[in-house]
Each structure stands twice: as structure tokens, then as C-alpha cells.
mmCIF file of C-alpha atoms in Angstrom:
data_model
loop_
_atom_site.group_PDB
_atom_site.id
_atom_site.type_symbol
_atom_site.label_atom_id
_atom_site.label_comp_id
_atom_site.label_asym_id
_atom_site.label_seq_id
_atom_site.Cartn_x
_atom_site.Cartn_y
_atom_site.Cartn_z
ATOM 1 C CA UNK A 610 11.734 -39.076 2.137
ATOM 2 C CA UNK A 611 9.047 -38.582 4.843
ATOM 3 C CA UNK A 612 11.126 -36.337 6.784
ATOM 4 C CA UNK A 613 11.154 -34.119 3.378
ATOM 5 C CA UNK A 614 7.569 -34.321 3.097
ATOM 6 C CA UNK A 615 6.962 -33.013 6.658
ATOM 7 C CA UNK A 616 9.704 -30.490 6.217
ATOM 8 C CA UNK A 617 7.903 -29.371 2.639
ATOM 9 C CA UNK A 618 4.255 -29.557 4.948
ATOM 10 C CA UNK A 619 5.638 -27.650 7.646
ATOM 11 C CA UNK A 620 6.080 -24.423 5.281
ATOM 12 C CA UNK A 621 2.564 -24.739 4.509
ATOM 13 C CA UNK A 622 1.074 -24.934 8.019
ATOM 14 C CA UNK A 623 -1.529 -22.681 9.918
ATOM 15 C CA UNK A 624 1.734 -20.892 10.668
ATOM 16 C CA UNK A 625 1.505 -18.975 7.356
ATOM 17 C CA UNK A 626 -2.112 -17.206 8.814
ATOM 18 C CA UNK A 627 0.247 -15.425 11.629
ATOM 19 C CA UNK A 628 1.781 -13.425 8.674
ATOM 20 C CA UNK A 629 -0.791 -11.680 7.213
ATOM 21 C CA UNK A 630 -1.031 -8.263 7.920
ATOM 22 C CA UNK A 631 -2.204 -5.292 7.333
ATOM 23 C CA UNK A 632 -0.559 -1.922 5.055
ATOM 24 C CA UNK A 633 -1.049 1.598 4.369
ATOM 25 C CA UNK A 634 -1.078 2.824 0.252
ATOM 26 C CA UNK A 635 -2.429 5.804 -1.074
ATOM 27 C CA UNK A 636 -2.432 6.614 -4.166
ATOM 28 C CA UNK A 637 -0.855 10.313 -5.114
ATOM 29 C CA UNK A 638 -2.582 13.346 -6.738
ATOM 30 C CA UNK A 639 -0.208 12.133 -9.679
ATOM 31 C CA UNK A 640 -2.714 8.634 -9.901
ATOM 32 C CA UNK A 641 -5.832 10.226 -9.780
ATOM 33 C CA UNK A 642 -5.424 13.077 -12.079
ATOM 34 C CA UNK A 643 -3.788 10.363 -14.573
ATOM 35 C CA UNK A 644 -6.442 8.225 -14.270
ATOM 36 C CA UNK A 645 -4.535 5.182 -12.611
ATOM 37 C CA UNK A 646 -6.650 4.322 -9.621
ATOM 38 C CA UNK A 647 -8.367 1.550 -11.106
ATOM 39 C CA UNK A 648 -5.296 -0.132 -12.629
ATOM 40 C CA UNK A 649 -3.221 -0.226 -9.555
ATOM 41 C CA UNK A 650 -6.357 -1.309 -7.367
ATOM 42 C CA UNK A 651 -6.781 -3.937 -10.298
ATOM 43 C CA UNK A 652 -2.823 -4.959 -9.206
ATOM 44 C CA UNK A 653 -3.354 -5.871 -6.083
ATOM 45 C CA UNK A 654 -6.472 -7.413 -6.328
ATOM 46 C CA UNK A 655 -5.401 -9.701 -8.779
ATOM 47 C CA UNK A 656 -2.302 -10.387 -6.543
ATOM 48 C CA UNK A 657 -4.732 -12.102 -4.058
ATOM 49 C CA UNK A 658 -4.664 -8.747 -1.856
ATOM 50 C CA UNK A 659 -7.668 -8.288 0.436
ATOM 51 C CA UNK A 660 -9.720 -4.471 0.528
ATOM 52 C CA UNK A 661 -10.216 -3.535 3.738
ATOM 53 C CA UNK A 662 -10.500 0.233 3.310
ATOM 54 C CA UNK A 663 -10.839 3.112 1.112
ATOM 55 C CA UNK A 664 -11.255 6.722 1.212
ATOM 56 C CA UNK A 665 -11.381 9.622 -1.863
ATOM 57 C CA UNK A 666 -10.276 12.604 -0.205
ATOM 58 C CA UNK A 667 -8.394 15.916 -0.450
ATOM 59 C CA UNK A 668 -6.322 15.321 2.622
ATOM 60 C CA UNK A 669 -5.527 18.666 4.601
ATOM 61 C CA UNK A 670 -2.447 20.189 4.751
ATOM 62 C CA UNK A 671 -1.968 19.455 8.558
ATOM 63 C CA UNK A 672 -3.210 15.659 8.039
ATOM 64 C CA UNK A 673 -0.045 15.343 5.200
ATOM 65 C CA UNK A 674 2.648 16.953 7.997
ATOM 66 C CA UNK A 675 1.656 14.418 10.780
ATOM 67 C CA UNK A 676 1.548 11.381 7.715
ATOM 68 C CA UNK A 677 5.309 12.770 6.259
ATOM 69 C CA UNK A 678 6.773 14.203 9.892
ATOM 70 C CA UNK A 679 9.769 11.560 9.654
ATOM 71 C CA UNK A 680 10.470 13.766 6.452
ATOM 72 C CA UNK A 681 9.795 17.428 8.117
ATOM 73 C CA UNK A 682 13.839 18.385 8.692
ATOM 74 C CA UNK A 683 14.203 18.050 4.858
ATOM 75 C CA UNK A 684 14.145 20.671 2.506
ATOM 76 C CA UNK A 685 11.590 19.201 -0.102
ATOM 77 C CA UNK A 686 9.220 18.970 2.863
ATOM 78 C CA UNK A 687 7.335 21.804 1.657
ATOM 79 C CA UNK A 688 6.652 21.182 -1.817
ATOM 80 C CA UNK A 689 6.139 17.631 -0.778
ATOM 81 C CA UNK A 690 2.973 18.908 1.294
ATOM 82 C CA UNK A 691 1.895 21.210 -1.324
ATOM 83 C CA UNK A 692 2.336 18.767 -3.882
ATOM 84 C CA UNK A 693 0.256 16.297 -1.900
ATOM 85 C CA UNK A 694 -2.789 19.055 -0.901
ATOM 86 C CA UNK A 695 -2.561 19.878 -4.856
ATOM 87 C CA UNK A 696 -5.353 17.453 -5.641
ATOM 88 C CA UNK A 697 -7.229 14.583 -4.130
ATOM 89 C CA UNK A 698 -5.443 11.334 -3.173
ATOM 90 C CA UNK A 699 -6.794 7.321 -2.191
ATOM 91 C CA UNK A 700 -5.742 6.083 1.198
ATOM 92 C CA UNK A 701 -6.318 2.479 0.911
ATOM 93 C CA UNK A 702 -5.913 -0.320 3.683
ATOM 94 C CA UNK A 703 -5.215 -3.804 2.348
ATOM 95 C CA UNK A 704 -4.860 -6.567 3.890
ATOM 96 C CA UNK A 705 -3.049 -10.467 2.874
ATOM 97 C CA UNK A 706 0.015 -12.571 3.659
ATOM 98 C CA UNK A 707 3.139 -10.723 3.713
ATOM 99 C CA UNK A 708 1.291 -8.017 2.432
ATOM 100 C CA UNK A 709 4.165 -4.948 3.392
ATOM 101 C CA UNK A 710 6.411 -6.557 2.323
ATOM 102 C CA UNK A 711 4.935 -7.926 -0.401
ATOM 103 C CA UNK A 712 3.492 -4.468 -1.430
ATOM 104 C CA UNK A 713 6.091 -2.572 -1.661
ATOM 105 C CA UNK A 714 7.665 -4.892 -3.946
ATOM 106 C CA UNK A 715 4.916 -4.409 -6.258
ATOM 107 C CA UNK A 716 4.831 -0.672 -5.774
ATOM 108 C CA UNK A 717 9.068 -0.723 -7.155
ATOM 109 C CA UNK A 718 11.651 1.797 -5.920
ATOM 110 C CA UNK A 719 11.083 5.760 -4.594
ATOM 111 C CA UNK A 720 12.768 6.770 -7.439
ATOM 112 C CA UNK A 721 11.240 5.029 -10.512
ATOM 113 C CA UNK A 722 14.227 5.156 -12.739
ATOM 114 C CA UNK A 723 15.777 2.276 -10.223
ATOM 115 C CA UNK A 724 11.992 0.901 -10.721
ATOM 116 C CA UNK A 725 11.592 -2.803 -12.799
ATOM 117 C CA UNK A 726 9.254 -2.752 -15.497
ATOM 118 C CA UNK A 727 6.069 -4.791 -13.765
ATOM 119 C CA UNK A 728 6.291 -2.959 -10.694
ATOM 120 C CA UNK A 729 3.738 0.027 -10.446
ATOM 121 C CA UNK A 730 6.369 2.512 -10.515
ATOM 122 C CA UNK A 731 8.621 1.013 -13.215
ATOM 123 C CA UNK A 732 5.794 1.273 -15.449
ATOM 124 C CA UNK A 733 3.826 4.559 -14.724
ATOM 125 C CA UNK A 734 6.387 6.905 -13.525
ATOM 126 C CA UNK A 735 9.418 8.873 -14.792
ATOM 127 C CA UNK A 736 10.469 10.994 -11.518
ATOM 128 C CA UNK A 737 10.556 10.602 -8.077
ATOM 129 C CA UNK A 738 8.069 13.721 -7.296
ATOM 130 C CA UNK A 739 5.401 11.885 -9.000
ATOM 131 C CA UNK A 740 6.069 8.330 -7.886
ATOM 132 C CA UNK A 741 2.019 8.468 -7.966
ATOM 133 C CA UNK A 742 2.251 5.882 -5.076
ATOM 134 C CA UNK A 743 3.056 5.865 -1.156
ATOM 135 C CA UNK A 744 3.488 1.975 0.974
ATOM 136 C CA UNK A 745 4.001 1.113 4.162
ATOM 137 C CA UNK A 746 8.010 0.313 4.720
ATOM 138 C CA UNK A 747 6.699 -2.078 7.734
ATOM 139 C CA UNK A 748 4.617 -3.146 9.694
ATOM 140 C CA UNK A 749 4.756 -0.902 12.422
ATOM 141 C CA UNK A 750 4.451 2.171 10.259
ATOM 142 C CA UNK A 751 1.249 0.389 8.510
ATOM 143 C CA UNK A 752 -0.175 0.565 11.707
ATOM 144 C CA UNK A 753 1.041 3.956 12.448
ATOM 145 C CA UNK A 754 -0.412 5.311 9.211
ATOM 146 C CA UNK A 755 -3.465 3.359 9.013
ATOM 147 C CA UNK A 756 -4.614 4.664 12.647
ATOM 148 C CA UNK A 757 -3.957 7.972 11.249
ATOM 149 C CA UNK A 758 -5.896 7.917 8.038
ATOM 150 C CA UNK A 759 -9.100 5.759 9.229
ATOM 151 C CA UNK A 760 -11.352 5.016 12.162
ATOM 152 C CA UNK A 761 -10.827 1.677 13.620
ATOM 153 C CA UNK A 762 -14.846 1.155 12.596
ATOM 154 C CA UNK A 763 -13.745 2.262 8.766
ATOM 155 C CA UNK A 764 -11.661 -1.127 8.369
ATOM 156 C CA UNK A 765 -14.106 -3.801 7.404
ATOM 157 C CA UNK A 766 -13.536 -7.177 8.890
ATOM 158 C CA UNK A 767 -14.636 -9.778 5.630
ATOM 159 C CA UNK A 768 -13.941 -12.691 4.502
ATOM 160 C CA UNK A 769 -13.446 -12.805 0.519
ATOM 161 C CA UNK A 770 -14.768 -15.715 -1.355
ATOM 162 C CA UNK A 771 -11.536 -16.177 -2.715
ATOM 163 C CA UNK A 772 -9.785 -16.995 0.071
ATOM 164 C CA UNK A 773 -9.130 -20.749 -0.321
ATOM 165 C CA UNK A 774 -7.670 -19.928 -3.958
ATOM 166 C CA UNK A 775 -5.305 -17.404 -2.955
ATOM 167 C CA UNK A 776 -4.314 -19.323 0.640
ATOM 168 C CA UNK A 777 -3.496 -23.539 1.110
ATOM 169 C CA UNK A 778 -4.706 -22.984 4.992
#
């Protein structure tokens, strides 16, 4: 029975701070002309999900090729930039447990027709080209992408007031 318990306390130990981490989302032209923002900021907040960053921009066209060049040798790649410089999007760094991971969960499949109702995607979009929402796949890319859309003196280091609520340690 102890030896359960201490298995069952291990899980919880100081062990769980090591995986929080950092990702990349932006919200899409698609979100902010529809009005969305708020609602899918609401999402993650309410998940326990940490702000650390946030921009309103119209990104430039040569700031969307470096952010999509693991896409540049397909042939949507140009309406995908076009699409993107069509109107202005929400770069957003948030920070938590498991948060890539964790994030793209919430944010459901690239193409919302294989997206569960709940997830952002599943209830908000209809087709792929306006998935309204881009994640981080991992953890390296979050870093990638989030060195690319903001100043290391844009992230604000805080600690929310919620903390002990959302986290045992």
C-alpha cells in the first residue's frame, strides 16, 4: 500500500515543473475578421494556460515565407501567403505544462472535418484554408517560431495568481 502511495506521489513531484513549456499560436485572418479572438484566448485561459505574449499585426509577406518555409515546395504555398497577408493575424506565446502538446489538442486536426466537436477547429471551421488557427507541432518548432515572431524582451516572465490552482507543485 505505501509503495502505491509513493508510486501515486511520485507522478506528482517537482518533476512535473520540467515540462512546462513554451508554444507558438496565432490566430488566422479567418479569427479576426470572424470575430473569434476573444473566444479562443478565453480557451486557453480557462485551460490553466499562461499569456506570455501577444501581438495584433498584419504580418509581411516575407515574415509569412520564413514562418511557412517547411511548406515552400508545395503548390498551395502561394495562396497560403496571400491568404495569410489578406488581413491581420494574433501571434500569441503561451506558456503551461505540456502546453504543445496539450495545445494542439485543443486546437483539433488541420483539416477540421477530422476535427472533434470541443476542439477549436471542430467547432469554428468547415475547411482546411480557414482552419482560423496555427500551433506549434513541438517543442522545437515553438521555439523556432516564437524567436521569429517576438523579441526575447516581448515575452513577459510572470507569475499568475492562479498558479497553485492550476499546478499541485
Amino acid at each position: 500500500m505505501i509503495c502505491s502511495l509513493l508510486a501515486l506521489f511520485s507522478l506528482f513531484s517537482p518533476a512535473m515543473a520540467a515540462a512546462r513549456e513554451r508554444t507558438f499560436l496565432m490566430l488566422k485572418p479567418d479569427a479576426v475578421q470572424r470575430g473569434l479572438v476573444g473566444k479562443i484566448i478565453q480557451r486557453f485561459e480557462e485551460k490553466g494556460f499562461k499569456l506570455v505574449a501577444m501581438k495584433y499585426m498584419w504580418a509581411s509577406e516575407e515574415l509569412l515565407k520564413q514562418h511557412y518555409a517547411d511548406l515552400a515546395t508545395y503548390p498551395f504555398f502561394p495562396s497560403l501567403i496571400k491568404y495569410m497577408n489578406s488581413g491581420p493575424v494574433v501571434p500569441m506565446v503561451w506558456e503551461g505544462q505540456n502546453v504543445v502538446k496539450t495545445g494542439r489538442v485543443m486546437l483539433g486536426t488541420t483539416n477540421p472535418v477530422d476535427s472533434a466537436p470541443g476542439t477549436i477547429r471542430g467547432d469554428y471551421c468547415i475547411q482546411t484554408g480557414r482552419n482560423i488557427i496555427h500551433g506549434s507541432d513541438a517543442v522545437e518548432s515553438a521555439q523556432k517560431e516564437i524567436a521569429l515572431w517576438f523579441k526575447p524582451e516581448e515575452l513577459v516572465a510572470w507569475q499568475s495568481a492562479a498558479n497553485s490552482w492550476v499546478y499541485e507543485d
